[in-house]
């Protein structure tokens, strides 16, 4: 029957030390490089230390500071690995995605054909299409902005989509 009480005393003991030295621990984490994330790290430290089943700790403050240091090291290593992985991924994708001169010329020609097809639908449909697809404005907002009905906006978008579908079929045929 003494075990649950001992566990409670140990948790209260570590919690008591954490509470009594909260500012000191947060400052330690800030100095170690946590910056604005020091409060979050303190919460993580709290969860790690109070969830563990451990016996009494002879000198709890150095134990907590060591755990905080280990937590910072874990975060540093994780961030470093993430940065290295992102850098490697960026270099690999840049090296494999550099288009050839021929691909660039074909893409420019296709873009010119698409722009011509959009312009051929008329000024209002082209403007509605750009506002909707490029600017991300909702159809209702475009209708209000241009002083037309929602069905007109939808009709103009269908007109542009039909023109683009014809261009797409030309690309697929060639």
PDB file of C-alpha atoms in Angstrom:
ATOM      1  CA  UNK A   1       0.000   0.000   0.000  1.00  0.00           C
ATOM      2  CA  UNK A   2       2.933   2.317   0.279  1.00  0.00           C
ATOM      3  CA  UNK A   3       3.772   2.126  -3.455  1.00  0.00           C
ATOM      4  CA  UNK A   4       0.913   4.374  -4.733  1.00  0.00           C
ATOM      5  CA  UNK A   5       1.746   6.930  -2.080  1.00  0.00           C
ATOM      6  CA  UNK A   6       5.453   6.771  -2.981  1.00  0.00           C
ATOM      7  CA  UNK A   7       4.582   7.277  -6.674  1.00  0.00           C
ATOM      8  CA  UNK A   8       2.377  10.246  -5.791  1.00  0.00           C
ATOM      9  CA  UNK A   9       5.103  11.742  -3.632  1.00  0.00           C
ATOM     10  CA  UNK A  10       7.659  11.300  -6.446  1.00  0.00           C
ATOM     11  CA  UNK A  11       5.373  12.960  -8.998  1.00  0.00           C
ATOM     12  CA  UNK A  12       4.529  15.772  -6.620  1.00  0.00           C
ATOM     13  CA  UNK A  13       8.226  16.121  -5.897  1.00  0.00           C
ATOM     14  CA  UNK A  14       9.241  16.496  -9.549  1.00  0.00           C
ATOM     15  CA  UNK A  15       6.209  18.702 -10.215  1.00  0.00           C
ATOM     16  CA  UNK A  16       7.089  20.818  -7.214  1.00  0.00           C
ATOM     17  CA  UNK A  17      10.657  21.298  -8.440  1.00  0.00           C
ATOM     18  CA  UNK A  18       9.393  22.084 -11.960  1.00  0.00           C
ATOM     19  CA  UNK A  19       6.944  24.667 -10.613  1.00  0.00           C
ATOM     20  CA  UNK A  20       9.437  26.229  -8.226  1.00  0.00           C
ATOM     21  CA  UNK A  21      12.101  26.565 -10.944  1.00  0.00           C
ATOM     22  CA  UNK A  22       9.867  27.217 -13.953  1.00  0.00           C
ATOM     23  CA  UNK A  23      11.347  30.636 -14.808  1.00  0.00           C
ATOM     24  CA  UNK A  24      14.887  29.357 -14.414  1.00  0.00           C
ATOM     25  CA  UNK A  25      14.218  26.345 -16.669  1.00  0.00           C
ATOM     26  CA  UNK A  26      12.497  28.479 -19.320  1.00  0.00           C
ATOM     27  CA  UNK A  27      15.449  30.923 -19.298  1.00  0.00           C
ATOM     28  CA  UNK A  28      17.825  27.966 -19.628  1.00  0.00           C
ATOM     29  CA  UNK A  29      15.881  26.730 -22.660  1.00  0.00           C
ATOM     30  CA  UNK A  30      15.846  30.219 -24.188  1.00  0.00           C
ATOM     31  CA  UNK A  31      19.605  30.575 -23.751  1.00  0.00           C
ATOM     32  CA  UNK A  32      20.133  27.134 -25.279  1.00  0.00           C
ATOM     33  CA  UNK A  33      18.399  28.333 -28.461  1.00  0.00           C
ATOM     34  CA  UNK A  34      14.701  27.641 -27.954  1.00  0.00           C
ATOM     35  CA  UNK A  35      13.765  31.326 -28.205  1.00  0.00           C
ATOM     36  CA  UNK A  36      10.000  31.768 -28.329  1.00  0.00           C
ATOM     37  CA  UNK A  37       9.537  27.993 -28.229  1.00  0.00           C
ATOM     38  CA  UNK A  38      10.908  27.739 -24.679  1.00  0.00           C
ATOM     39  CA  UNK A  39       7.427  27.647 -23.142  1.00  0.00           C
ATOM     40  CA  UNK A  40       6.412  24.789 -25.440  1.00  0.00           C
ATOM     41  CA  UNK A  41       9.595  22.929 -24.602  1.00  0.00           C
ATOM     42  CA  UNK A  42       8.911  23.409 -20.901  1.00  0.00           C
ATOM     43  CA  UNK A  43       5.497  21.815 -21.394  1.00  0.00           C
ATOM     44  CA  UNK A  44       7.112  18.896 -23.265  1.00  0.00           C
ATOM     45  CA  UNK A  45       9.647  18.546 -20.463  1.00  0.00           C
ATOM     46  CA  UNK A  46       6.833  18.572 -17.904  1.00  0.00           C
ATOM     47  CA  UNK A  47       4.995  15.816 -19.763  1.00  0.00           C
ATOM     48  CA  UNK A  48       8.104  13.680 -20.138  1.00  0.00           C
ATOM     49  CA  UNK A  49       9.153  13.934 -16.520  1.00  0.00           C
ATOM     50  CA  UNK A  50       5.748  13.525 -14.908  1.00  0.00           C
ATOM     51  CA  UNK A  51       4.701  10.593 -17.111  1.00  0.00           C
ATOM     52  CA  UNK A  52       7.712   8.496 -16.159  1.00  0.00           C
ATOM     53  CA  UNK A  53       7.572   6.034 -13.347  1.00  0.00           C
ATOM     54  CA  UNK A  54      10.744   6.696 -11.477  1.00  0.00           C
ATOM     55  CA  UNK A  55      11.851   6.413  -7.939  1.00  0.00           C
ATOM     56  CA  UNK A  56      12.930   9.278  -5.758  1.00  0.00           C
ATOM     57  CA  UNK A  57      15.560  11.505  -7.305  1.00  0.00           C
ATOM     58  CA  UNK A  58      18.374  12.535  -4.983  1.00  0.00           C
ATOM     59  CA  UNK A  59      19.041  15.896  -6.649  1.00  0.00           C
ATOM     60  CA  UNK A  60      15.995  16.763  -8.829  1.00  0.00           C
ATOM     61  CA  UNK A  61      17.043  20.164 -10.203  1.00  0.00           C
ATOM     62  CA  UNK A  62      20.212  18.939 -11.982  1.00  0.00           C
ATOM     63  CA  UNK A  63      18.173  15.957 -13.212  1.00  0.00           C
ATOM     64  CA  UNK A  64      15.562  18.323 -14.691  1.00  0.00           C
ATOM     65  CA  UNK A  65      18.195  20.586 -16.234  1.00  0.00           C
ATOM     66  CA  UNK A  66      19.889  17.575 -17.836  1.00  0.00           C
ATOM     67  CA  UNK A  67      16.525  16.403 -19.194  1.00  0.00           C
ATOM     68  CA  UNK A  68      15.912  19.923 -20.571  1.00  0.00           C
ATOM     69  CA  UNK A  69      19.339  19.897 -22.214  1.00  0.00           C
ATOM     70  CA  UNK A  70      18.634  16.470 -23.740  1.00  0.00           C
ATOM     71  CA  UNK A  71      15.292  17.760 -25.024  1.00  0.00           C
ATOM     72  CA  UNK A  72      17.063  20.706 -26.680  1.00  0.00           C
ATOM     73  CA  UNK A  73      19.612  18.337 -28.237  1.00  0.00           C
ATOM     74  CA  UNK A  74      16.793  16.174 -29.592  1.00  0.00           C
ATOM     75  CA  UNK A  75      15.100  19.235 -31.109  1.00  0.00           C
ATOM     76  CA  UNK A  76      18.376  20.486 -32.570  1.00  0.00           C
ATOM     77  CA  UNK A  77      19.191  17.113 -34.125  1.00  0.00           C
ATOM     78  CA  UNK A  78      15.683  16.759 -35.495  1.00  0.00           C
ATOM     79  CA  UNK A  79      15.780  20.251 -37.046  1.00  0.00           C
ATOM     80  CA  UNK A  80      19.238  19.601 -38.475  1.00  0.00           C
ATOM     81  CA  UNK A  81      18.138  16.311 -40.042  1.00  0.00           C
ATOM     82  CA  UNK A  82      15.027  17.994 -41.462  1.00  0.00           C
ATOM     83  CA  UNK A  83      17.121  20.793 -42.978  1.00  0.00           C
ATOM     84  CA  UNK A  84      19.592  18.330 -44.485  1.00  0.00           C
ATOM     85  CA  UNK A  85      16.751  16.235 -45.887  1.00  0.00           C
ATOM     86  CA  UNK A  86      15.028  19.304 -47.349  1.00  0.00           C
ATOM     87  CA  UNK A  87      18.274  20.557 -48.856  1.00  0.00           C
ATOM     88  CA  UNK A  88      19.023  17.158 -50.400  1.00  0.00           C
ATOM     89  CA  UNK A  89      15.497  16.927 -51.735  1.00  0.00           C
ATOM     90  CA  UNK A  90      15.711  20.421 -53.219  1.00  0.00           C
ATOM     91  CA  UNK A  91      19.036  19.697 -54.884  1.00  0.00           C
ATOM     92  CA  UNK A  92      17.802  16.381 -56.249  1.00  0.00           C
ATOM     93  CA  UNK A  93      14.591  17.835 -57.621  1.00  0.00           C
ATOM     94  CA  UNK A  94      16.388  20.835 -59.139  1.00  0.00           C
ATOM     95  CA  UNK A  95      18.868  18.547 -60.857  1.00  0.00           C
ATOM     96  CA  UNK A  96      16.184  16.273 -62.308  1.00  0.00           C
ATOM     97  CA  UNK A  97      13.705  18.964 -63.308  1.00  0.00           C
ATOM     98  CA  UNK A  98      15.877  21.246 -65.389  1.00  0.00           C
ATOM     99  CA  UNK A  99      14.052  21.334 -68.735  1.00  0.00           C
ATOM    100  CA  UNK A 100      15.933  20.987 -71.967  1.00  0.00           C
ATOM    101  CA  UNK A 101      15.952  23.778 -74.538  1.00  0.00           C
ATOM    102  CA  UNK A 102      13.557  21.810 -76.726  1.00  0.00           C
ATOM    103  CA  UNK A 103      11.115  21.322 -73.825  1.00  0.00           C
ATOM    104  CA  UNK A 104      11.260  25.040 -73.020  1.00  0.00           C
ATOM    105  CA  UNK A 105      10.477  25.983 -76.616  1.00  0.00           C
ATOM    106  CA  UNK A 106       7.569  23.529 -76.796  1.00  0.00           C
ATOM    107  CA  UNK A 107       6.191  24.819 -73.478  1.00  0.00           C
ATOM    108  CA  UNK A 108       6.378  28.449 -74.652  1.00  0.00           C
ATOM    109  CA  UNK A 109       4.543  27.547 -77.856  1.00  0.00           C
ATOM    110  CA  UNK A 110       1.848  25.700 -75.922  1.00  0.00           C
ATOM    111  CA  UNK A 111       1.460  28.654 -73.568  1.00  0.00           C
ATOM    112  CA  UNK A 112       1.064  30.982 -76.550  1.00  0.00           C
ATOM    113  CA  UNK A 113      -1.670  28.713 -77.969  1.00  0.00           C
ATOM    114  CA  UNK A 114      -3.484  28.609 -74.618  1.00  0.00           C
ATOM    115  CA  UNK A 115      -3.336  32.399 -74.241  1.00  0.00           C
ATOM    116  CA  UNK A 116      -4.634  32.822 -77.801  1.00  0.00           C
ATOM    117  CA  UNK A 117      -7.518  30.416 -77.133  1.00  0.00           C
ATOM    118  CA  UNK A 118      -8.467  32.255 -73.948  1.00  0.00           C
ATOM    119  CA  UNK A 119      -8.314  35.648 -75.685  1.00  0.00           C
ATOM    120  CA  UNK A 120     -10.460  34.322 -78.557  1.00  0.00           C
ATOM    121  CA  UNK A 121     -13.365  33.735 -76.135  1.00  0.00           C
ATOM    122  CA  UNK A 122     -13.698  37.503 -75.591  1.00  0.00           C
ATOM    123  CA  UNK A 123     -12.580  40.063 -73.034  1.00  0.00           C
ATOM    124  CA  UNK A 124     -15.186  39.327 -70.353  1.00  0.00           C
ATOM    125  CA  UNK A 125     -14.810  35.508 -70.394  1.00  0.00           C
ATOM    126  CA  UNK A 126     -11.013  35.849 -70.355  1.00  0.00           C
ATOM    127  CA  UNK A 127     -11.161  38.294 -67.454  1.00  0.00           C
ATOM    128  CA  UNK A 128     -13.622  36.091 -65.522  1.00  0.00           C
ATOM    129  CA  UNK A 129     -11.429  33.037 -66.125  1.00  0.00           C
ATOM    130  CA  UNK A 130      -8.320  34.821 -64.849  1.00  0.00           C
ATOM    131  CA  UNK A 131     -10.113  36.188 -61.785  1.00  0.00           C
ATOM    132  CA  UNK A 132     -11.482  32.737 -60.970  1.00  0.00           C
ATOM    133  CA  UNK A 133      -8.559  30.444 -61.817  1.00  0.00           C
ATOM    134  CA  UNK A 134      -5.530  32.688 -61.287  1.00  0.00           C
ATOM    135  CA  UNK A 135      -6.674  35.106 -58.574  1.00  0.00           C
ATOM    136  CA  UNK A 136      -8.832  32.549 -56.751  1.00  0.00           C
ATOM    137  CA  UNK A 137     -11.890  34.816 -56.494  1.00  0.00           C
ATOM    138  CA  UNK A 138     -15.244  33.071 -55.988  1.00  0.00           C
ATOM    139  CA  UNK A 139     -17.777  33.038 -58.821  1.00  0.00           C
ATOM    140  CA  UNK A 140     -20.364  34.975 -56.815  1.00  0.00           C
ATOM    141  CA  UNK A 141     -17.820  37.671 -55.986  1.00  0.00           C
ATOM    142  CA  UNK A 142     -16.806  37.924 -59.643  1.00  0.00           C
ATOM    143  CA  UNK A 143     -20.469  38.303 -60.644  1.00  0.00           C
ATOM    144  CA  UNK A 144     -20.914  41.170 -58.180  1.00  0.00           C
ATOM    145  CA  UNK A 145     -17.594  42.753 -59.185  1.00  0.00           C
ATOM    146  CA  UNK A 146     -18.401  42.671 -62.898  1.00  0.00           C
ATOM    147  CA  UNK A 147     -22.109  43.483 -62.543  1.00  0.00           C
ATOM    148  CA  UNK A 148     -23.324  40.274 -64.208  1.00  0.00           C
ATOM    149  CA  UNK A 149     -25.362  37.318 -63.022  1.00  0.00           C
ATOM    150  CA  UNK A 150     -23.856  34.175 -61.574  1.00  0.00           C
ATOM    151  CA  UNK A 151     -25.146  32.176 -64.538  1.00  0.00           C
ATOM    152  CA  UNK A 152     -23.272  34.548 -66.885  1.00  0.00           C
ATOM    153  CA  UNK A 153     -20.058  33.919 -64.977  1.00  0.00           C
ATOM    154  CA  UNK A 154     -20.654  30.166 -65.192  1.00  0.00           C
ATOM    155  CA  UNK A 155     -21.460  30.400 -68.905  1.00  0.00           C
ATOM    156  CA  UNK A 156     -18.306  32.424 -69.615  1.00  0.00           C
ATOM    157  CA  UNK A 157     -16.202  29.921 -67.667  1.00  0.00           C
ATOM    158  CA  UNK A 158     -17.730  27.034 -69.676  1.00  0.00           C
ATOM    159  CA  UNK A 159     -16.847  28.905 -72.873  1.00  0.00           C
ATOM    160  CA  UNK A 160     -13.201  29.256 -71.818  1.00  0.00           C
ATOM    161  CA  UNK A 161     -13.040  25.641 -70.620  1.00  0.00           C
ATOM    162  CA  UNK A 162     -14.383  24.450 -73.996  1.00  0.00           C
ATOM    163  CA  UNK A 163     -11.700  26.478 -75.797  1.00  0.00           C
ATOM    164  CA  UNK A 164      -9.012  25.040 -73.525  1.00  0.00           C
ATOM    165  CA  UNK A 165     -10.336  21.510 -74.107  1.00  0.00           C
ATOM    166  CA  UNK A 166      -9.935  22.020 -77.851  1.00  0.00           C
ATOM    167  CA  UNK A 167      -6.348  23.191 -77.357  1.00  0.00           C
ATOM    168  CA  UNK A 168      -5.703  20.191 -75.124  1.00  0.00           C
ATOM    169  CA  UNK A 169      -6.959  17.842 -77.829  1.00  0.00           C
ATOM    170  CA  UNK A 170      -4.527  19.520 -80.271  1.00  0.00           C
ATOM    171  CA  UNK A 171      -1.657  18.924 -77.828  1.00  0.00           C
ATOM    172  CA  UNK A 172      -2.647  15.288 -77.372  1.00  0.00           C
ATOM    173  CA  UNK A 173      -2.932  14.734 -81.145  1.00  0.00           C
ATOM    174  CA  UNK A 174       0.544  16.060 -81.858  1.00  0.00           C
TER     175      UNK A 174
END
